Amino acid sequence: GQAGSAPFPGTAGTGQAIFFQAPLGFSTTAAIRTMSDLLNSCGYYVEYADTEALPEPFPSLPVRYRYRLMQALDSSENLLVYQSPKSADGLSGQTWVSGASAVPLAENVIYLLAWPRRSPADDPQGTALTDSGDFSYNSRENADADPQPVTAHQMPPVIQLTMVVLDEASAARICLSATPPEEVDSALKDLFETPGEDAFKQDLKTLQDRLAAANLSCQVFSAMIAIRESKME
């Protein structure tokens, strides 16, 4: 499998993007839609935009700027990941999901962190999985090396997903133009740059404190997702 998690171009300040392949069976060709296990490229990221930037039928909504959690899903017949098997680029979305349409899943998500990590039981301090020393992950990175790194073509054992979500009253007060609000940009500045359990907890507290100081209410949602397909030791 191929997997990646990294800061997403065009969504600076809103966290990670995560891209992977999964047998979701999504196709735009009627003749093969009954094949439920077709492989798709899928991605999730946060963007700041108005409703006019959304695909049909969403532009019929009243025009308003918001942060949104987006899902990009590419049809099986447009699967591009194997066209450049030696490319290290798989995180920008331009390779894996270049033809995908993205739809909003939730509003007011100002930050998404996809933290690839070992099981907390095996690595309670949450050290970096790759040599990059940060939260990014690319299953293609150095995959041609001899010997291969343990991450080559492997899903991480666990992905910790964390979302920071404003309440609607706070979002309505500050999301007023095409420019992302300074209050959110300032609150997120210089946070979540280095993995580690202690650093993560401190950064999360700092973010909540900064938002509270700007009179913005938020909720934090976090979950550990075990990837059973991972063969990484």
Coordinates of C-alpha atoms in Angstrom, one line a residue:
G1 CA 0.0 0.0 0.0
Q2 CA 0.9 3.7 -0.3
A3 CA 0.3 6.2 2.5
G4 CA 1.2 9.7 3.2
S5 CA 0.7 12.4 5.8
A6 CA 2.2 15.9 5.4
P7 CA 1.4 19.6 5.4
F8 CA -0.9 20.2 2.5
P9 CA 0.0 22.9 -0.1
G10 CA -2.6 25.6 -0.3
T11 CA -3.9 25.0 3.2
A12 CA -1.1 26.4 5.2
G13 CA -1.8 26.7 8.9
T14 CA -4.6 24.2 8.9
G15 CA -2.6 21.1 9.6
Q16 CA -1.9 17.8 7.9
A17 CA -3.3 16.2 4.8
I18 CA -3.5 12.4 4.7
F19 CA -3.7 10.3 1.5
F20 CA -4.0 6.6 1.0
Q21 CA -5.5 3.9 -1.2
A22 CA -8.5 1.8 -0.2
P23 CA -10.9 -0.6 -1.9
L24 CA -13.9 1.8 -1.7
G25 CA -15.4 0.7 -5.1
F26 CA -16.1 4.3 -6.3
S27 CA -16.4 4.6 -10.1
T28 CA -17.9 7.0 -12.5
T29 CA -18.3 4.3 -15.1
A30 CA -21.6 2.5 -14.9
A31 CA -20.3 -0.8 -16.3
I32 CA -18.0 -1.4 -13.4
R33 CA -19.9 0.1 -10.5
T34 CA -21.0 -3.3 -9.4
M35 CA -17.4 -4.2 -8.6
S36 CA -17.4 -3.2 -4.9
D37 CA -13.7 -3.8 -4.2
L38 CA -12.2 -1.4 -6.8
L39 CA -9.2 0.5 -5.5
N40 CA -9.5 4.3 -5.0
S41 CA -7.2 7.1 -3.9
C42 CA -8.6 9.0 -1.0
G43 CA -7.5 12.1 0.9
Y44 CA -8.6 14.3 3.8
Y45 CA -7.5 17.9 4.5
V46 CA -8.7 21.2 5.9
E47 CA -9.3 24.3 3.7
Y48 CA -10.6 27.8 4.2
A49 CA -13.0 28.9 1.4
D50 CA -16.5 30.2 0.7
T51 CA -19.4 28.0 -0.5
E52 CA -18.8 29.1 -4.1
A53 CA -15.6 27.0 -4.1
L54 CA -17.5 23.8 -3.4
P55 CA -18.8 21.4 -6.0
E56 CA -22.5 21.0 -6.9
P57 CA -24.9 21.0 -5.2
F58 CA -23.2 22.9 -2.4
P59 CA -22.9 26.3 -4.2
S60 CA -26.7 26.7 -3.7
L61 CA -26.0 27.3 -0.1
P62 CA -25.8 30.9 1.2
V63 CA -22.3 32.3 0.5
R64 CA -20.2 32.2 3.6
Y65 CA -16.5 31.6 4.4
R66 CA -15.7 28.7 6.7
Y67 CA -12.9 26.2 7.5
R68 CA -14.0 22.8 6.3
L69 CA -12.8 19.2 6.6
M70 CA -12.7 18.0 3.0
Q71 CA -12.6 14.5 1.5
A72 CA -11.0 14.0 -2.0
L73 CA -12.0 10.8 -3.7
D74 CA -10.6 9.7 -7.1
S75 CA -12.5 7.2 -9.2
S76 CA -11.0 3.8 -9.8
E77 CA -10.5 4.4 -13.5
N78 CA -8.5 7.5 -12.7
L79 CA -6.1 5.8 -10.3
L80 CA -2.7 7.4 -10.9
V81 CA -0.5 6.2 -8.0
Y82 CA 1.2 3.5 -10.1
Q83 CA 2.1 5.7 -13.0
S84 CA 5.2 7.0 -11.2
P85 CA 6.2 4.2 -8.9
K86 CA 9.7 5.6 -8.1
S87 CA 8.4 9.1 -7.3
A88 CA 8.8 10.2 -3.7
D89 CA 6.0 12.7 -4.3
G90 CA 2.7 11.2 -3.1
L91 CA 1.7 13.7 -0.5
S92 CA 0.7 16.8 -2.4
G93 CA -2.5 15.4 -3.8
Q94 CA -1.3 16.4 -7.3
T95 CA -0.1 12.8 -7.9
W96 CA -2.6 10.5 -6.2
V97 CA -5.8 12.4 -6.4
S98 CA -5.2 14.9 -9.3
G99 CA -8.7 14.4 -10.8
A100 CA -10.6 14.0 -7.6
S101 CA -13.5 16.1 -6.6
A102 CA -13.5 17.2 -3.0
V103 CA -16.6 17.5 -0.8
P104 CA -17.0 18.9 2.7
L105 CA -17.5 16.6 5.6
A106 CA -17.7 19.1 8.4
E107 CA -17.5 22.8 9.0
N108 CA -15.4 24.8 11.4
V109 CA -12.6 22.3 11.6
I110 CA -9.6 24.6 11.9
Y111 CA -6.9 22.0 12.3
L112 CA -6.3 18.4 11.4
L113 CA -3.4 16.4 12.7
A114 CA -2.7 12.9 11.2
W115 CA 0.1 11.6 13.4
P116 CA 1.5 8.3 12.1
R117 CA 2.9 6.4 15.1
R118 CA 3.6 3.1 16.7
S119 CA 1.2 1.7 19.2
P120 CA 1.3 3.8 22.4
A121 CA 1.9 0.5 24.3
D122 CA 5.1 0.0 22.2
D123 CA 6.2 3.6 22.1
P124 CA 4.5 5.7 24.8
Q125 CA 6.6 8.8 24.0
G126 CA 5.4 8.9 20.4
T127 CA 8.8 9.3 18.7
A128 CA 9.0 10.0 15.0
L129 CA 8.5 7.0 12.6
T130 CA 10.7 8.4 9.9
D131 CA 14.0 10.2 9.6
S132 CA 12.3 13.5 8.9
G133 CA 11.8 13.9 12.7
D134 CA 8.3 15.4 12.3
F135 CA 4.7 14.3 11.8
S136 CA 5.1 13.7 8.1
Y137 CA 5.1 10.2 6.6
N138 CA 5.6 8.8 3.1
S139 CA 5.5 5.1 2.4
R140 CA 7.5 5.7 -0.8
E141 CA 10.4 7.6 0.9
N142 CA 13.7 5.8 0.3
A143 CA 11.7 2.7 -0.9
D144 CA 14.4 2.0 -3.5
A145 CA 17.2 1.9 -0.9
D146 CA 19.0 -1.3 0.0
P147 CA 18.1 -2.3 2.6
Q148 CA 14.6 -0.7 2.5
P149 CA 13.5 1.3 5.5
V150 CA 10.8 -0.5 7.6
T151 CA 8.3 2.2 6.4
A152 CA 8.7 1.3 2.7
H153 CA 5.3 0.6 1.2
Q154 CA 3.9 0.2 4.7
M155 CA 1.0 1.8 6.4
P156 CA 1.9 3.0 9.9
P157 CA 0.7 0.8 12.8
V158 CA -1.4 3.5 14.3
I159 CA -2.7 6.9 13.1
Q160 CA -3.7 9.4 15.8
L161 CA -6.2 11.7 14.3
T162 CA -6.9 15.0 16.1
M163 CA -9.3 17.7 15.0
V164 CA -9.8 21.1 16.5
V165 CA -13.3 22.5 15.8
L166 CA -14.6 26.0 16.5
D167 CA -18.2 26.5 17.6
E168 CA -20.4 28.1 15.0
A169 CA -20.8 31.4 17.0
S170 CA -17.0 31.8 17.1
A171 CA -16.6 30.9 13.4
A172 CA -19.4 33.3 12.3
R173 CA -17.7 36.2 14.1
I174 CA -14.3 35.9 12.5
C175 CA -14.8 34.1 9.1
L176 CA -15.8 37.2 7.2
S177 CA -13.6 37.4 4.1
A178 CA -11.5 35.4 1.7
T179 CA -8.5 36.0 4.0
P180 CA -8.2 33.3 6.8
P181 CA -8.8 35.0 10.1
E182 CA -5.7 36.3 11.9
E183 CA -7.1 34.9 15.2
V184 CA -6.8 31.4 14.0
D185 CA -3.5 31.9 12.2
S186 CA -1.9 33.4 15.3
A187 CA -3.3 30.6 17.5
L188 CA -1.7 27.9 15.3
K189 CA 1.6 29.6 14.8
D190 CA 4.7 27.4 15.6
L191 CA 2.7 24.5 17.0
F192 CA 2.8 20.8 16.2
E193 CA 6.1 20.9 14.5
T194 CA 7.8 18.1 16.5
P195 CA 6.2 14.8 17.5
G196 CA 6.3 13.4 21.0
E197 CA 3.6 12.8 23.6
D198 CA 4.7 15.6 25.9
A199 CA 5.2 18.1 23.1
F200 CA 1.8 17.2 21.5
K201 CA 0.0 17.7 24.8
Q202 CA 1.7 21.0 25.5
D203 CA 1.0 22.3 21.9
L204 CA -2.6 21.3 22.2
K205 CA -3.0 23.1 25.5
T206 CA -1.2 26.2 24.1
L207 CA -3.6 26.2 21.1
Q208 CA -6.7 26.0 23.4
D209 CA -5.3 28.8 25.6
R210 CA -4.6 31.0 22.6
L211 CA -8.1 30.5 21.2
A212 CA -9.7 31.2 24.6
A213 CA -7.7 34.4 24.9
A214 CA -9.2 35.4 21.5
N215 CA -12.7 34.6 22.9
L216 CA -13.0 31.6 20.6
S217 CA -14.6 28.4 21.8
C218 CA -13.4 25.1 20.5
Q219 CA -13.7 21.4 21.0
V220 CA -10.9 18.8 20.4
F221 CA -11.6 15.4 19.0
S222 CA -8.9 12.8 19.0
A223 CA -8.8 9.0 18.3
M224 CA -6.2 6.3 17.8
I225 CA -6.9 4.3 14.7
A226 CA -5.1 0.9 14.4
I227 CA -4.1 0.0 10.9
R228 CA -4.3 -3.8 11.0
E229 CA -2.8 -4.1 7.5
S230 CA 0.4 -2.7 8.7
K231 CA 3.3 -5.1 8.8
M232 CA 5.7 -2.7 10.4
E233 CA 7.5 -4.0 13.4

